Short mmCIF file of C-alpha atoms in Angstrom, two decimals:
data_model
loop_
_atom_site.label_atom_id
_atom_site.label_comp_id
_atom_site.label_asym_id
_atom_site.label_seq_id
_atom_site.Cartn_x
_atom_site.Cartn_y
_atom_site.Cartn_z
CA GLY A 90 -60.48 74.61 -9.01
CA ALA A 91 -59.20 74.50 -5.38
CA VAL A 92 -55.61 74.80 -4.91
CA VAL A 93 -53.21 73.71 -2.24
CA SER A 94 -49.78 75.36 -2.08
CA GLN A 95 -46.67 74.16 -0.26
CA HIS A 96 -43.57 76.15 0.63
CA PRO A 97 -40.75 75.61 0.16
CA SER A 98 -40.66 73.44 -2.99
CA TRP A 99 -37.25 72.20 -2.00
CA VAL A 100 -34.90 72.61 0.86
CA ILE A 101 -31.41 71.49 1.76
CA CYS A 102 -30.32 71.51 5.36
CA LYS A 103 -27.57 70.27 7.58
CA SER A 104 -28.00 67.29 9.82
CA GLY A 105 -29.36 68.28 13.24
CA THR A 106 -31.22 71.37 12.08
CA SER A 107 -35.01 71.67 11.89
CA VAL A 108 -36.99 72.39 8.81
CA LYS A 109 -40.50 73.87 8.53
CA ILE A 110 -42.84 73.15 5.57
CA GLU A 111 -45.98 75.13 5.10
CA CYS A 112 -49.20 73.93 3.45
CA ARG A 113 -51.91 76.51 2.52
CA SER A 114 -55.40 76.04 1.07
CA LEU A 115 -55.61 79.01 -1.25
CA ASP A 116 -59.36 79.36 -1.92
CA PHE A 117 -61.13 77.25 0.52
CA GLN A 118 -61.05 76.39 4.15
CA ALA A 119 -59.83 73.13 5.48
CA THR A 120 -60.40 71.90 8.96
CA THR A 121 -58.37 68.81 8.11
CA MET A 122 -55.12 68.50 6.14
CA PHE A 123 -53.05 65.36 5.60
CA TRP A 124 -49.28 64.98 5.37
CA TYR A 125 -47.68 62.30 3.27
CA ARG A 126 -44.06 61.32 2.80
CA GLN A 127 -42.77 59.62 -0.36
CA PHE A 128 -39.39 57.92 -0.86
CA PRO A 129 -37.96 57.48 -4.37
CA LYS A 130 -39.91 54.86 -6.49
CA GLN A 131 -42.32 54.26 -3.66
CA SER A 132 -45.91 55.21 -3.12
CA LEU A 133 -47.23 57.96 -0.85
CA MET A 134 -47.22 57.11 2.83
CA LEU A 135 -49.67 58.89 5.13
CA MET A 136 -47.91 60.36 8.07
CA ALA A 137 -50.59 62.25 9.95
CA THR A 138 -53.83 64.01 9.85
CA SER A 139 -53.64 67.69 10.80
CA ASN A 140 -56.69 68.98 12.61
CA GLU A 141 -57.45 72.78 12.93
CA GLY A 142 -57.29 73.90 16.56
CA SER A 143 -56.34 70.50 17.94
CA LYS A 144 -53.63 67.88 18.04
CA ALA A 145 -52.64 66.02 14.89
CA THR A 146 -53.30 62.32 14.62
CA TYR A 147 -50.31 60.34 13.66
CA GLU A 148 -50.20 57.11 11.84
CA GLN A 149 -48.59 54.05 13.34
CA GLY A 150 -44.85 54.26 13.32
CA VAL A 151 -44.64 58.07 12.81
CA GLU A 152 -42.83 59.79 15.65
CA LYS A 153 -44.93 62.77 16.67
CA ASP A 154 -41.94 64.39 18.44
CA LYS A 155 -39.88 64.17 15.26
CA PHE A 156 -42.55 65.53 12.97
CA LEU A 157 -44.38 68.38 14.60
CA ILE A 158 -47.51 69.44 12.94
CA ASN A 159 -49.44 72.66 13.70
CA HIS A 160 -52.79 73.64 12.21
CA ALA A 161 -53.40 77.03 13.58
CA SER A 162 -55.87 78.30 10.96
CA LEU A 163 -58.39 76.99 8.48
CA THR A 164 -56.01 77.66 5.59
CA LEU A 165 -52.54 76.71 7.02
CA SER A 166 -50.85 73.64 8.40
CA THR A 167 -47.18 73.30 9.04
CA LEU A 168 -44.90 70.30 9.30
CA THR A 169 -41.59 70.75 11.17
CA VAL A 170 -39.00 68.07 10.75
CA THR A 171 -36.97 68.34 13.98
CA SER A 172 -33.24 67.47 14.29
CA ALA A 173 -33.31 66.27 10.70
CA HIS A 174 -31.07 63.43 9.64
CA PRO A 175 -30.17 62.20 6.13
CA GLU A 176 -32.76 59.43 6.46
CA ASP A 177 -35.41 62.13 6.74
CA SER A 178 -34.60 63.19 3.16
CA SER A 179 -37.83 62.67 1.27
CA PHE A 180 -40.72 64.23 -0.77
CA TYR A 181 -43.21 65.58 1.66
CA ILE A 182 -46.78 66.26 0.25
CA CYS A 183 -49.71 67.84 1.93
CA SER A 184 -53.45 67.62 0.99
CA ALA A 185 -56.77 69.20 1.94
CA ARG A 186 -60.35 68.87 1.22
CA ASP A 187 -62.86 71.62 1.32
CA TYR A 188 -64.71 70.89 4.57
CA THR A 189 -68.01 71.40 2.87
CA ASN A 190 -67.00 68.98 0.08
CA THR A 191 -67.25 65.21 0.08
CA GLY A 192 -65.33 64.95 -3.19
CA GLU A 193 -61.75 65.27 -4.25
CA LEU A 194 -58.75 65.71 -2.07
CA PHE A 195 -56.34 68.42 -3.42
CA PHE A 196 -52.71 67.98 -3.14
CA GLY A 197 -49.83 70.39 -2.95
CA GLU A 198 -46.93 70.37 -5.31
CA GLY A 199 -44.76 68.66 -2.67
CA SER A 200 -41.56 69.75 -0.81
CA ARG A 201 -38.33 67.92 -1.42
CA LEU A 202 -36.15 67.82 1.64
CA THR A 203 -32.48 66.86 1.42
CA VAL A 204 -30.64 66.54 4.68
CA LEU A 205 -26.75 66.53 4.39
CA ASP B 224 -60.61 51.48 4.26
CA ALA B 225 -60.79 48.82 1.59
CA LYS B 226 -57.67 47.67 -0.26
CA THR B 227 -57.21 47.89 -3.97
CA THR B 228 -55.24 45.79 -6.50
CA GLN B 229 -53.84 47.33 -9.68
CA PRO B 230 -51.42 46.04 -12.31
CA THR B 231 -47.83 47.33 -11.66
CA SER B 232 -47.46 48.81 -15.19
CA MET B 233 -49.20 49.20 -18.56
CA ASP B 234 -48.28 50.56 -21.91
CA CYS B 235 -50.61 52.34 -24.35
CA ALA B 236 -50.01 53.86 -27.73
CA GLU B 237 -50.38 57.54 -28.11
CA GLY B 238 -53.89 58.47 -29.38
CA ARG B 239 -55.49 55.25 -28.22
CA ALA B 240 -57.58 54.71 -25.22
CA ALA B 241 -55.98 53.70 -22.05
CA ASN B 242 -57.92 51.34 -19.84
CA LEU B 243 -56.61 51.02 -16.26
CA PRO B 244 -58.29 48.37 -14.13
CA CYS B 245 -58.59 48.25 -10.39
CA ASN B 246 -59.93 45.52 -8.14
CA HIS B 247 -61.60 46.48 -4.82
CA SER B 248 -63.56 43.43 -3.90
CA THR B 249 -63.89 44.35 -0.17
CA ILE B 250 -65.35 47.80 -0.79
CA SER B 251 -68.15 48.69 1.54
CA GLY B 252 -71.49 50.31 0.51
CA ASN B 253 -70.59 53.86 1.35
CA GLU B 254 -66.98 53.95 0.08
CA TYR B 255 -66.16 55.99 -2.91
CA VAL B 256 -63.70 54.92 -5.68
CA TYR B 257 -61.10 57.71 -6.32
CA TRP B 258 -58.52 57.96 -9.09
CA TYR B 259 -55.48 60.08 -8.81
CA ARG B 260 -52.30 60.29 -10.88
CA GLN B 261 -48.82 61.47 -10.06
CA ILE B 262 -46.44 62.65 -12.71
CA HIS B 263 -42.81 62.34 -11.66
CA SER B 264 -41.83 64.65 -8.82
CA GLN B 265 -45.20 66.35 -8.48
CA GLY B 266 -48.05 66.12 -6.08
CA PRO B 267 -50.87 63.73 -7.03
CA GLN B 268 -53.60 65.14 -9.30
CA TYR B 269 -57.29 64.34 -8.87
CA ILE B 270 -58.85 62.69 -11.86
CA ILE B 271 -62.29 61.37 -11.06
CA HIS B 272 -64.40 59.62 -8.42
CA GLY B 273 -67.62 57.72 -8.09
CA LEU B 274 -69.78 55.74 -5.83
CA LYS B 275 -72.04 53.46 -7.95
CA ASN B 276 -72.67 55.16 -11.28
CA ASN B 277 -70.38 55.59 -14.12
CA GLU B 278 -68.77 59.03 -14.19
CA THR B 279 -67.21 61.13 -16.93
CA ASN B 280 -65.44 64.41 -16.87
CA GLU B 281 -63.02 66.32 -19.17
CA MET B 282 -60.11 64.13 -18.16
CA ALA B 283 -61.51 60.57 -18.06
CA SER B 284 -64.35 58.20 -17.60
CA LEU B 285 -64.87 55.85 -14.62
CA ILE B 286 -66.71 52.55 -15.08
CA ILE B 287 -67.68 50.87 -11.90
CA THR B 288 -69.09 47.29 -12.15
CA GLU B 289 -72.51 46.66 -10.81
CA ASP B 290 -71.19 44.72 -7.80
CA ARG B 291 -68.78 47.55 -7.20
CA LYS B 292 -65.91 45.08 -6.79
CA SER B 293 -63.87 46.57 -9.62
CA SER B 294 -63.60 49.62 -11.77
CA THR B 295 -61.84 50.94 -14.90
CA LEU B 296 -60.42 54.31 -15.52
CA ILE B 297 -60.52 55.28 -19.16
CA LEU B 298 -58.40 57.92 -20.77
CA PRO B 299 -60.07 58.17 -24.09
CA HIS B 300 -57.14 59.55 -26.16
CA ALA B 301 -53.88 59.02 -24.39
CA THR B 302 -50.99 61.51 -24.93
CA LEU B 303 -47.43 61.49 -23.88
CA ARG B 304 -48.28 63.78 -20.99
CA ASP B 305 -50.48 61.15 -19.60
CA THR B 306 -47.52 59.03 -18.65
CA ALA B 307 -47.75 58.81 -14.92
CA VAL B 308 -48.51 56.51 -11.94
CA TYR B 309 -52.29 56.04 -11.60
CA TYR B 310 -53.62 55.36 -8.14
CA CYS B 311 -57.10 53.75 -7.47
CA ILE B 312 -58.17 54.33 -3.94
CA VAL B 313 -61.35 53.61 -2.04
CA SER B 314 -62.41 55.65 0.86
CA HIS B 315 -65.40 57.06 2.68
CA GLY B 316 -66.28 60.56 1.47
CA GLY B 317 -66.10 63.44 3.96
CA ALA B 318 -63.68 66.21 4.68
CA THR B 319 -61.80 64.25 7.44
CA ASN B 320 -61.49 60.87 5.64
CA LYS B 321 -57.97 60.13 4.56
CA LEU B 322 -56.79 58.51 1.40
CA ILE B 323 -54.36 55.44 1.68
CA PHE B 324 -52.35 55.05 -1.47
CA GLY B 325 -51.39 51.59 -2.84
CA THR B 326 -48.64 50.94 -5.29
CA GLY B 327 -50.57 52.24 -8.40
CA THR B 328 -50.11 51.55 -12.06
CA LEU B 329 -47.32 53.05 -14.02
CA LEU B 330 -48.89 54.01 -17.39
CA ALA B 331 -46.33 54.52 -20.14
CA VAL B 332 -47.75 56.11 -23.27
CA GLN B 333 -45.72 55.23 -26.19
CA PRO B 334 -45.24 57.55 -29.33
#
């Protein structure tokens, strides 16, 4: 079946640095990808919708200048956490749906960010 | 998108069927019912989805009531590896439609 891959799986960084997470659809094209964040023992929270070739759409309360999203091709979206702080430590998960498919949304394995 | 209500947690004996309920009383006519599960520290895994008719695949069966206000996910023979948080989500189909996750049901399969 369709696969969505994230990289890196985990990352540790110092406070104030920026971290980039990649999300790739491996065997299908995705005009739209979604980024979620999950804190321990909580559900997934949708952060933004990544649109190929145009600006991302952010959910209410998510800072677009803090979480930069780029969707430069039909198989790659990136999330950059800028000037990361300890409160940004979380599990970040991306997802994508084959643009010809009205069915399931495929999720990546997730990227665990720890900011020291 | 319509909101769903699920029990916080459930237990099931290994080898028995696990029946996970979900209420979605405000579902609209063109919204699908999706089920995903998340094993600890992994991305969610698609299980099944349906619109009106009952559905079955190699993982599970989905029973949707005739009025579509509730559904049940059935894992026919639960194993320890089925221990996970199960999410019921309703959403329009289509490549650009997002899925909003609720709190889900923690299914604990007991040996």
